[in-house]
Amino acid sequence: MSIRFTAKARRGMVATSLAVGLAFGAAGCSGGGDDGKKPQTPASASKSDGSEPSAQEGQSAEPLAELRGPDGLNLKITSAQRDAGGFVTVNAELKNDGSKDAVLSSQLTGNETEIMKNGQSFGGATLVDSKGRKRYYVLRDTDGRPLTTTGVQTVKSGDTVPIFMQFPAPPAGTTEVSFQMPTFPSASLQISG
């Protein structure tokens, strides 16, 4: 009994010492000390001088590209942002400028069986890196669902639908790609971030 008790007590003391050490270490690394300096804001998170409207504030910034599709559909690409997770997110607005409701083509979903079985999506979109000679397809989750807006089957006349698509990121040196989506012309995009 005494050996068991001693071993348990020793493990408890080690665990407590480790927890206290980690707590002090975390407090020392958190920058909690008052050295009179304000924390630096990363350049990507800094506010602009106010001359450009921010899309995040509900105002639309100058689009990267505007593509005219069938039935009065207009695809306005608002951003192509490289994220730290190793992917590029393309955000866009799909507007119906036509006089009738537009039924979206099943071609927008693409022709891959894995994506098609998950319903209407924008899974047929691709990014093409012509310098690197690579084509990037919309990412999928572990269940094979495309990482893009899904379920949009019609766009009523005059309506605008926000959409997104996520792709694997090209190499860091690649800043320009060609965006391609079935039934729409291709467009050159600048990747930010």
XYZ file of N, CA and C in Angstrom:
579
model
N 0.807 -1.194 0.000
C 0.000 0.000 0.000
C 0.849 1.256 0.000
N 1.936 1.269 0.821
C 2.738 2.479 0.919
C 3.467 2.780 -0.385
N 3.856 1.751 -1.135
C 4.523 1.986 -2.425
C 3.546 2.614 -3.407
N 2.313 2.072 -3.425
C 1.296 2.627 -4.308
C 0.990 4.077 -3.945
N 0.823 4.338 -2.639
C 0.512 5.686 -2.183
C 1.635 6.644 -2.545
N 2.891 6.240 -2.346
C 4.039 7.075 -2.653
C 4.110 7.368 -4.148
N 3.848 6.374 -4.993
C 3.890 6.571 -6.443
C 2.795 7.533 -6.878
N 1.589 7.387 -6.296
C 0.492 8.294 -6.652
C 0.804 9.716 -6.195
N 1.329 9.846 -5.006
C 1.660 11.170 -4.483
C 2.733 11.827 -5.343
N 3.740 11.043 -5.737
C 4.819 11.564 -6.571
C 4.262 12.042 -7.915
N 3.379 11.228 -8.542
C 2.783 11.623 -9.832
C 1.957 12.894 -9.670
N 1.238 12.980 -8.545
C 0.426 14.173 -8.289
C 1.284 15.412 -8.155
N 2.429 15.281 -7.454
C 3.326 16.417 -7.282
C 3.949 16.823 -8.611
N 4.318 15.854 -9.427
C 4.898 16.150 -10.738
C 3.874 16.865 -11.601
N 2.636 16.389 -11.611
C 1.578 17.009 -12.409
C 1.310 18.433 -11.944
N 1.278 18.646 -10.617
C 1.050 19.983 -10.077
C 2.203 20.913 -10.440
N 3.436 20.420 -10.289
C 4.606 21.242 -10.637
C 4.588 21.611 -12.117
N 4.232 20.663 -12.960
C 4.166 20.901 -14.394
C 3.097 21.942 -14.722
N 1.932 21.836 -14.099
C 0.843 22.782 -14.340
C 1.243 24.192 -13.913
N 1.880 24.312 -12.735
C 2.314 25.625 -12.247
C 3.371 26.206 -13.189
N 4.309 25.365 -13.615
C 5.356 25.831 -14.527
C 4.773 26.312 -15.848
N 3.821 25.585 -16.381
C 3.178 26.000 -17.637
C 2.404 27.294 -17.461
N 1.748 27.453 -16.320
C 0.983 28.677 -16.067
C 1.917 29.885 -16.022
N 3.060 29.751 -15.313
C 4.013 30.852 -15.265
C 4.618 31.117 -16.638
N 4.906 30.062 -17.364
C 5.465 30.219 -18.709
C 4.498 30.930 -19.635
N 3.227 30.566 -19.559
C 2.217 31.199 -20.405
C 2.054 32.665 -20.043
N 2.078 32.976 -18.750
C 1.945 34.367 -18.318
C 3.141 35.189 -18.788
N 4.324 34.589 -18.780
C 5.518 35.306 -19.225
C 5.532 35.550 -20.720
N 4.917 34.661 -21.490
C 4.904 34.794 -22.943
C 3.740 35.605 -23.458
N 2.773 35.901 -22.608
C 1.556 36.543 -23.100
C 1.729 38.026 -23.355
N 2.846 38.591 -22.982
C 3.036 40.021 -23.201
C 2.241 40.845 -22.204
N 1.904 40.235 -21.083
C 1.082 40.915 -20.091
C 1.827 42.016 -19.368
N 3.160 42.054 -19.464
C 3.918 43.091 -18.781
C 3.639 44.446 -19.382
N 3.647 45.484 -18.565
C 3.360 46.827 -19.049
C 4.669 47.524 -19.345
N 5.114 47.422 -20.606
C 6.357 48.074 -20.984
C 6.102 49.389 -21.700
N 4.831 49.856 -21.696
C 4.511 51.139 -22.288
C 4.322 51.097 -23.783
N 4.514 49.963 -24.412
C 4.373 49.863 -25.864
C 3.016 49.277 -26.209
N 2.447 49.765 -27.291
C 1.200 49.189 -27.778
C 1.540 48.007 -28.667
N 0.682 46.981 -28.698
C 0.962 45.846 -29.569
C 0.914 46.263 -31.030
N 1.822 45.696 -31.796
C 1.884 45.975 -33.230
C 0.725 45.295 -33.932
N 0.075 45.973 -34.848
C -0.986 45.379 -35.648
C -0.369 44.907 -36.946
N -0.589 43.660 -37.338
C -0.036 43.194 -38.599
C -0.543 44.041 -39.757
N 0.275 44.175 -40.788
C -0.086 45.004 -41.940
C -1.381 44.544 -42.575
N -1.621 43.237 -42.609
C -2.824 42.732 -43.246
C -4.080 43.072 -42.454
N -3.939 43.343 -41.167
C -5.104 43.643 -40.353
C -5.257 45.134 -40.099
N -4.306 45.933 -40.574
C -4.375 47.357 -40.300
C -5.474 48.007 -41.124
N -6.012 49.076 -40.578
C -7.077 49.787 -41.291
C -6.465 50.650 -42.374
N -7.222 50.819 -43.457
C -6.743 51.677 -44.542
C -6.949 53.125 -44.129
N -6.484 54.029 -44.995
C -6.599 55.436 -44.686
C -8.018 55.957 -44.889
N -8.947 55.074 -45.219
C -10.333 55.474 -45.358
C -10.709 55.830 -46.776
N -9.749 55.846 -47.699
C -10.061 56.224 -49.070
C -10.726 55.103 -49.842
N -10.582 53.860 -49.368
C -11.202 52.740 -50.045
C -12.278 52.138 -49.147
N -13.481 51.900 -49.702
C -14.502 51.267 -48.884
C -14.146 49.817 -48.617
N -14.539 49.323 -47.468
C -14.262 47.943 -47.108
C -15.467 47.080 -47.419
N -15.246 45.959 -48.120
C -16.338 45.053 -48.442
C -16.917 44.445 -47.173
N -16.099 44.341 -46.123
C -16.570 43.764 -44.876
C -17.526 44.696 -44.154
N -17.511 45.971 -44.477
C -18.394 46.929 -43.841
C -19.691 47.091 -44.620
N -19.961 46.175 -45.563
C -21.208 46.211 -46.306
C -21.134 47.018 -47.582
N -20.014 47.655 -47.850
C -19.851 48.408 -49.078
C -19.052 47.549 -50.044
N -19.417 47.583 -51.311
C -18.704 46.738 -52.265
C -17.476 47.461 -52.795
N -16.351 46.805 -52.720
C -15.107 47.344 -53.243
C -15.062 47.088 -54.750
N -14.082 47.632 -55.404
C -13.899 47.406 -56.840
C -13.695 45.912 -57.075
N -14.493 45.293 -57.959
C -14.357 43.846 -58.177
C -13.054 43.491 -58.881
N -12.569 42.273 -58.620
C -11.379 41.776 -59.309
C -11.705 41.446 -60.757
N -12.922 40.966 -60.976
C -13.361 40.597 -62.327
C -14.876 40.580 -62.357
N -15.431 40.807 -63.542
C -16.874 40.750 -63.736
C -17.135 39.934 -64.988
N -17.893 38.842 -64.824
C -18.110 37.911 -65.924
C -19.593 37.828 -66.261
N -19.909 37.911 -67.533
C -21.298 37.793 -67.980
C -21.558 36.363 -68.423
N -22.595 35.760 -67.848
C -22.968 34.396 -68.189
C -24.304 34.356 -68.904
N -24.900 33.179 -68.992
C -26.179 33.038 -69.686
C -27.349 33.576 -68.857
N -28.454 33.842 -69.514
C -29.711 34.250 -68.865
C -29.586 35.497 -68.002
N -28.720 36.415 -68.382
C -28.581 37.665 -67.635
C -27.773 37.550 -66.357
N -27.106 36.422 -66.144
C -26.315 36.260 -64.926
C -25.002 37.030 -65.027
N -24.654 37.696 -63.953
C -23.431 38.482 -63.867
C -22.676 38.041 -62.620
N -21.456 37.523 -62.798
C -20.633 37.069 -61.682
C -19.568 38.117 -61.402
N -19.670 38.742 -60.227
C -18.701 39.768 -59.822
C -17.805 39.161 -58.756
N -16.524 38.952 -59.093
C -15.568 38.381 -58.141
C -15.004 39.514 -57.303
N -15.239 39.438 -55.996
C -14.852 40.527 -55.107
C -13.514 40.316 -54.411
N -13.094 39.047 -54.241
C -11.789 38.797 -53.627
C -11.292 37.395 -53.941
N -9.978 37.259 -53.934
C -9.304 35.961 -54.039
C -8.197 36.016 -52.998
N -8.493 35.501 -51.812
C -7.631 35.669 -50.637
C -6.902 34.384 -50.281
N -5.576 34.478 -50.203
C -4.763 33.348 -49.742
C -4.830 33.314 -48.228
N -5.161 32.139 -47.660
C -5.278 31.986 -46.218
C -4.116 31.172 -45.685
N -3.850 31.330 -44.398
C -2.730 30.641 -43.760
C -2.888 29.125 -43.793
N -4.105 28.641 -43.929
C -4.353 27.208 -43.923
C -3.952 26.497 -45.200
N -3.431 27.217 -46.193
C -2.990 26.586 -47.434
C -4.061 26.527 -48.506
N -5.006 27.463 -48.440
C -6.014 27.502 -49.489
C -6.308 28.929 -49.907
N -7.011 29.067 -51.039
C -7.431 30.358 -51.566
C -8.950 30.371 -51.557
N -9.530 31.406 -50.976
C -10.976 31.571 -50.978
C -11.348 32.650 -51.976
N -12.200 32.291 -52.923
C -12.712 33.243 -53.908
C -14.129 33.605 -53.484
N -14.365 34.890 -53.251
C -15.694 35.390 -52.908
C -16.259 36.135 -54.103
N -17.552 35.973 -54.322
C -18.181 36.602 -55.478
C -19.643 36.885 -55.192
N -20.252 37.639 -56.090
C -21.682 37.910 -56.049
C -22.252 37.507 -57.394
N -23.291 36.697 -57.375
C -23.958 36.265 -58.594
C -25.267 37.024 -58.681
N -25.374 37.891 -59.693
C -26.558 38.737 -59.839
C -27.302 38.367 -61.111
N -28.613 38.396 -61.030
C -29.454 38.165 -62.202
C -29.904 39.522 -62.732
N -29.274 39.968 -63.820
C -29.637 41.226 -64.464
C -30.736 41.026 -65.503
N -31.161 39.782 -65.682
C -32.189 39.479 -66.683
C -33.585 39.815 -66.194
N -34.563 39.714 -67.106
C -35.956 40.033 -66.782
C -36.712 38.829 -66.230
N -36.120 37.634 -66.322
C -36.760 36.417 -65.812
C -35.860 35.742 -64.791
N -36.470 34.892 -63.965
C -35.678 34.109 -63.020
C -34.727 33.204 -63.799
N -33.480 33.087 -63.317
C -32.470 32.265 -63.992
C -32.300 30.949 -63.247
N -32.471 29.852 -63.956
C -32.222 28.522 -63.398
C -30.758 28.207 -63.676
N -30.003 27.900 -62.621
C -28.570 27.656 -62.787
C -28.330 26.317 -63.477
N -27.360 26.322 -64.365
C -26.999 25.121 -65.111
C -26.336 24.100 -64.191
N -26.641 22.839 -64.430
C -25.982 21.773 -63.664
C -24.498 21.702 -64.002
N -24.083 22.342 -65.097
C -22.660 22.376 -65.467
C -21.823 23.093 -64.420
N -22.436 24.014 -63.680
C -21.689 24.743 -62.645
C -21.172 23.804 -61.564
N -21.867 22.704 -61.341
C -21.466 21.718 -60.340
C -20.226 20.951 -60.778
N -19.996 20.868 -62.077
C -18.877 20.097 -62.598
C -19.318 18.689 -62.946
N -18.383 17.887 -63.410
C -18.739 16.533 -63.846
C -18.108 15.427 -63.000
N -17.571 15.767 -61.842
C -16.999 14.751 -60.963
C -18.105 14.109 -60.129
N -18.161 12.807 -60.157
C -19.215 12.052 -59.486
C -19.306 12.400 -58.009
N -18.167 12.532 -57.343
C -18.129 12.820 -55.907
C -18.848 14.130 -55.591
N -18.653 15.143 -56.425
C -19.295 16.435 -56.196
C -20.754 16.403 -56.635
N -21.029 15.777 -57.766
C -22.387 15.754 -58.308
C -23.385 15.116 -57.344
N -22.966 14.121 -56.600
C -23.905 13.441 -55.696
C -24.291 14.293 -54.493
N -23.643 15.454 -54.331
C -23.967 16.357 -53.225
C -24.875 17.510 -53.635
N -25.423 17.467 -54.833
C -26.378 18.490 -55.269
C -25.732 19.668 -55.966
N -26.564 20.674 -56.256
C -26.136 21.867 -56.997
C -25.088 22.641 -56.201
N -23.995 22.982 -56.869
C -22.930 23.761 -56.239
C -22.158 24.496 -57.326
N -21.067 25.118 -56.921
C -20.153 25.776 -57.860
C -18.847 24.982 -57.917
N -18.962 23.668 -57.741
C -17.822 22.766 -57.712
C -17.112 22.595 -59.032
N -17.661 23.102 -60.120
C -17.007 23.008 -61.421
C -15.979 24.102 -61.659
N -15.867 25.044 -60.732
C -14.907 26.147 -60.883
C -13.482 25.645 -60.686
N -12.540 26.264 -61.372
C -11.123 25.930 -61.228
C -10.277 27.201 -61.260
N -9.098 27.106 -60.688
C -8.067 28.136 -60.822
C -6.937 27.515 -61.626
N -6.399 28.256 -62.581
C -5.314 27.749 -63.415
C -4.086 28.627 -63.226
N -2.994 27.988 -62.834
C -1.698 28.650 -62.713
C -0.935 28.315 -63.985
N -0.950 29.229 -64.944
C -0.334 28.925 -66.243
C 1.187 28.837 -66.147
N 1.809 29.622 -65.264
C 3.271 29.541 -65.111
C 3.680 28.196 -64.515
N 2.947 27.763 -63.483
C 3.250 26.493 -62.833
C 2.633 25.299 -63.545
N 1.834 25.581 -64.573
C 1.162 24.537 -65.361
C 0.336 23.600 -64.483
N -0.488 24.220 -63.614
C -1.344 23.426 -62.732
C -2.755 23.983 -62.732
N -3.704 23.083 -62.561
C -5.115 23.439 -62.411
C -5.540 23.029 -61.008
N -6.214 23.942 -60.308
C -6.661 23.689 -58.948
C -8.185 23.601 -58.925
N -8.697 22.477 -58.417
C -10.133 22.240 -58.333
C -10.644 22.635 -56.953
N -11.941 22.869 -56.856
C -12.568 23.205 -55.577
C -12.272 22.092 -54.566
N -11.903 22.501 -53.355
C -11.616 21.538 -52.290
C -12.879 20.805 -51.860
N -12.701 19.643 -51.245
C -13.811 18.849 -50.721
C -13.541 18.532 -49.261
N -14.623 18.355 -48.496
C -14.441 17.936 -47.114
C -14.291 16.422 -47.065
N -14.204 15.869 -45.875
C -13.960 14.428 -45.739
C -15.123 13.573 -46.237
N -16.300 14.177 -46.384
C -17.453 13.446 -46.919
C -17.628 13.667 -48.414
N -16.685 14.357 -49.050
C -16.743 14.587 -50.485
C -17.571 15.789 -50.907
N -18.071 16.562 -49.927
C -18.852 17.756 -50.266
C -17.906 18.879 -50.677
N -18.248 19.624 -51.737
C -17.371 20.707 -52.178
C -17.384 21.868 -51.194
N -16.226 22.491 -51.010
C -16.121 23.664 -50.134
C -16.459 24.890 -50.970
N -17.738 25.036 -51.195
C -18.286 26.124 -51.996
C -19.739 26.316 -51.604
N -20.323 27.399 -52.027
C -21.742 27.624 -51.806
C -22.516 26.512 -52.494
N -23.508 25.967 -51.810
C -24.316 24.886 -52.383
C -25.795 25.230 -52.279
N -26.590 24.503 -53.053
C -28.040 24.612 -52.948
C -28.681 25.758 -53.698
N -27.911 26.581 -54.388
C -28.498 27.680 -55.158
C -28.923 27.115 -56.511
N -30.213 27.054 -56.752
C -30.703 26.487 -58.008
C -31.262 27.536 -58.945
N -31.820 28.613 -58.378
C -32.323 29.713 -59.203
C -31.931 31.036 -58.567
N -31.827 32.054 -59.408
C -31.595 33.418 -58.938
C -32.708 34.261 -59.547
N -33.533 34.841 -58.696
C -34.660 35.641 -59.180
C -34.162 36.902 -59.874
N -34.965 37.392 -60.782
C -34.628 38.611 -61.514
C -34.338 39.748 -60.541
N -33.194 40.387 -60.705
C -32.782 41.499 -59.853
C -32.098 41.096 -58.559
N -32.123 39.810 -58.201
C -31.507 39.349 -56.955
C -30.000 39.131 -57.101
N -29.303 39.244 -55.981
C -27.872 38.970 -55.904
C -27.645 37.922 -54.824
N -26.843 36.908 -55.149
C -26.544 35.828 -54.209
C -25.040 35.826 -53.939
N -24.610 35.962 -52.669
C -23.172 35.862 -52.368
C -22.730 34.403 -52.445
N -21.586 34.160 -53.072
C -21.066 32.803 -53.179
C -19.577 32.788 -52.836
N -19.080 31.602 -52.501
C -17.651 31.435 -52.254
C -17.211 30.089 -52.795
N -15.912 29.968 -53.048
C -15.291 28.721 -53.470
C -13.912 28.673 -52.846
N -13.494 27.505 -52.344
C -12.155 27.371 -51.774
C -11.345 26.386 -52.601
N -10.096 26.766 -52.864
C -9.177 25.984 -53.690
C -7.879 25.766 -52.928
N -7.116 24.737 -53.291
C -5.756 24.639 -52.737
C -4.964 25.865 -53.200
N -4.088 26.356 -52.364
C -3.310 27.543 -52.723
C -2.156 27.178 -53.641
N -1.979 27.960 -54.707
C -0.769 27.784 -55.530
C 0.457 28.192 -54.717
N 1.660 27.944 -55.215
C 2.871 28.356 -54.485
C 2.838 29.851 -54.141
N 3.527 30.203 -53.077
C 3.502 31.585 -52.576
C 3.904 32.611 -53.630
N 4.780 32.251 -54.551
C 5.215 33.181 -55.592
C 4.179 33.420 -56.671
N 3.139 32.616 -56.709
C 2.096 32.766 -57.728
C 1.047 33.734 -57.214
N 0.928 34.874 -57.872
C -0.042 35.880 -57.449
C -1.152 36.081 -58.472
N -0.998 35.530 -59.661
C -2.030 35.688 -60.689
C -2.439 34.324 -61.220
N -3.743 34.100 -61.269
C -4.293 32.847 -61.779
C -5.461 33.170 -62.700
N -5.855 32.179 -63.468
C -7.033 32.306 -64.314
C -8.179 31.578 -63.627
N -9.306 32.270 -63.467
C -10.499 31.677 -62.865
C -11.397 31.188 -63.983
N -11.843 29.932 -63.861
C -12.720 29.356 -64.874
C -13.917 28.715 -64.202
N -15.104 29.005 -64.738
C -16.324 28.387 -64.247
C -17.209 28.092 -65.457
N -17.754 26.877 -65.537
C -18.591 26.515 -66.683
C -19.696 27.538 -66.937
N -19.957 27.791 -68.203
C -20.966 28.725 -68.738
C -20.556 30.186 -68.613
N -19.404 30.487 -68.024
C -18.901 31.850 -67.911
C -17.548 31.955 -68.604
N -17.194 33.138 -69.123
C -15.845 33.281 -69.678
C -14.814 33.244 -68.553
N -13.564 32.939 -68.889
C -12.515 32.920 -67.870
C -12.026 34.349 -67.595
N -11.392 34.514 -66.448
C -10.893 35.823 -66.067
C -9.596 35.683 -65.282
N -8.753 36.677 -65.392
C -7.497 36.702 -64.650
C -7.757 37.309 -63.278
N -7.236 36.666 -62.227
C -7.431 37.150 -60.856
C -6.095 37.367 -60.169
N -6.022 38.415 -59.364
C -4.859 38.653 -58.505
C -5.172 38.060 -57.139
N -4.290 37.206 -56.649
C -4.465 36.604 -55.324
C -3.832 37.532 -54.296
N -4.572 37.862 -53.248
C -4.020 38.701 -52.192
C -3.723 37.835 -50.976
N -2.864 38.366 -50.124
C -2.565 37.655 -48.886
C -1.320 36.838 -48.927
